[in-house]
Amino acid sequence: SDNMRDMVVKGRGLVGEKSAKTNFKESDILAIYRAVDEGVSRVAIAKRYGVAAVTISHIASGRNWKHLYERHRA
């Protein structure tokens, strides 16, 4: 657990684009934030990126891509 905490503190974890599981780039996330701010529905955004609306909701609320959310939305 000490190693895991150290990894997170030093920013060495597989977050964002580093993760093999992601469908997005940081530029996509910032575009999603802009679209949400402009009032585009989350369903429409989800269709644009080929993901579920709940995925967009998680991004828009900071549940996913938390490191970008904290930097650009807070």
Coordinates of N, CA and C in Angstrom, one line a residue, residues 14-53:
L14 N -1.2 4.8 -14.1 CA -1.8 4.7 -15.5 C -3.1 5.4 -15.5
V15 N -3.1 6.8 -15.6 CA -4.3 7.6 -15.7 C -4.3 8.2 -17.0
G16 N -5.5 8.6 -17.4 CA -5.7 9.3 -18.7 C -5.3 8.5 -19.9
E17 N -4.5 9.2 -20.7 CA -4.1 8.6 -22.0 C -3.1 7.4 -21.7
K18 N -2.5 7.3 -20.6 CA -1.5 6.3 -20.3 C -2.2 4.9 -20.1
S19 N -3.5 4.9 -19.8 CA -4.2 3.7 -19.6 C -4.6 3.0 -20.9
A20 N -4.4 1.8 -20.9 CA -4.7 1.0 -22.1 C -6.2 0.8 -22.4
K21 N -7.0 1.1 -21.3 CA -8.4 0.9 -21.4 C -9.2 2.1 -22.0
T22 N -8.5 3.2 -22.1 CA -9.2 4.4 -22.5 C -9.6 4.5 -24.0
N23 N -10.7 5.2 -24.3 CA -11.1 5.4 -25.6 C -10.9 6.9 -26.0
F24 N -10.3 7.7 -25.1 CA -10.2 9.1 -25.2 C -8.8 9.6 -25.1
K25 N -8.6 10.8 -25.7 CA -7.4 11.5 -25.5 C -7.7 12.8 -24.6
E26 N -6.7 13.4 -24.0 CA -7.0 14.6 -23.2 C -7.8 15.6 -24.0
S27 N -7.5 15.8 -25.2 CA -8.2 16.8 -26.1 C -9.7 16.4 -26.2
D28 N -10.0 15.1 -26.2 CA -11.4 14.7 -26.3 C -12.1 15.1 -25.0
I29 N -11.5 14.9 -23.9 CA -12.1 15.2 -22.6 C -12.4 16.7 -22.5
L30 N -11.4 17.5 -22.9 CA -11.6 19.0 -22.9 C -12.7 19.4 -23.8
A31 N -12.8 18.7 -25.0 CA -13.9 19.0 -25.9 C -15.3 18.6 -25.3
I32 N -15.3 17.5 -24.5 CA -16.5 17.1 -23.8 C -16.9 18.1 -22.8
Y33 N -15.9 18.6 -22.0 CA -16.3 19.7 -21.1 C -16.9 20.9 -21.8
R34 N -16.3 21.3 -22.9 CA -16.8 22.5 -23.7 C -18.3 22.2 -24.1
A35 N -18.5 21.0 -24.7 CA -19.8 20.6 -25.2 C -20.8 20.7 -24.1
V36 N -20.5 20.1 -22.9 CA -21.4 20.1 -21.8 C -21.7 21.6 -21.4
D37 N -20.7 22.4 -21.3 CA -20.9 23.8 -21.0 C -21.8 24.6 -22.0
E38 N -21.7 24.1 -23.2 CA -22.5 24.8 -24.3 C -24.0 24.2 -24.3
G39 N -24.2 23.2 -23.5 CA -25.6 22.7 -23.4 C -25.9 21.6 -24.2
V40 N -24.9 21.0 -24.9 CA -25.1 19.8 -25.7 C -25.5 18.6 -24.8
S41 N -26.5 17.9 -25.2 CA -26.9 16.8 -24.3 C -25.9 15.7 -24.2
R42 N -25.8 15.0 -23.1 CA -24.8 14.0 -22.9 C -25.1 12.8 -23.8
V43 N -26.3 12.6 -24.2 CA -26.6 11.5 -25.1 C -26.0 11.8 -26.5
A44 N -26.1 13.1 -26.9 CA -25.6 13.5 -28.2 C -24.0 13.4 -28.2
I45 N -23.4 13.8 -27.1 CA -22.0 13.7 -27.0 C -21.6 12.3 -27.0
A46 N -22.3 11.4 -26.3 CA -22.0 10.0 -26.3 C -22.0 9.4 -27.7
K47 N -23.0 9.7 -28.4 CA -23.2 9.2 -29.8 C -22.0 9.7 -30.6
R48 N -21.5 10.9 -30.4 CA -20.4 11.4 -31.2 C -19.1 10.6 -30.9
Y49 N -19.0 10.1 -29.7 CA -17.7 9.4 -29.3 C -18.0 7.9 -29.3
G50 N -19.2 7.4 -29.5 CA -19.4 6.0 -29.6 C -19.4 5.3 -28.2
V51 N -19.8 6.0 -27.2 CA -19.8 5.5 -25.8 C -21.2 5.7 -25.2
A52 N -21.4 5.1 -24.0 CA -22.6 5.2 -23.3 C -22.8 6.6 -22.7
A53 N -24.0 7.1 -22.6 CA -24.2 8.4 -22.0 C -23.7 8.5 -20.6

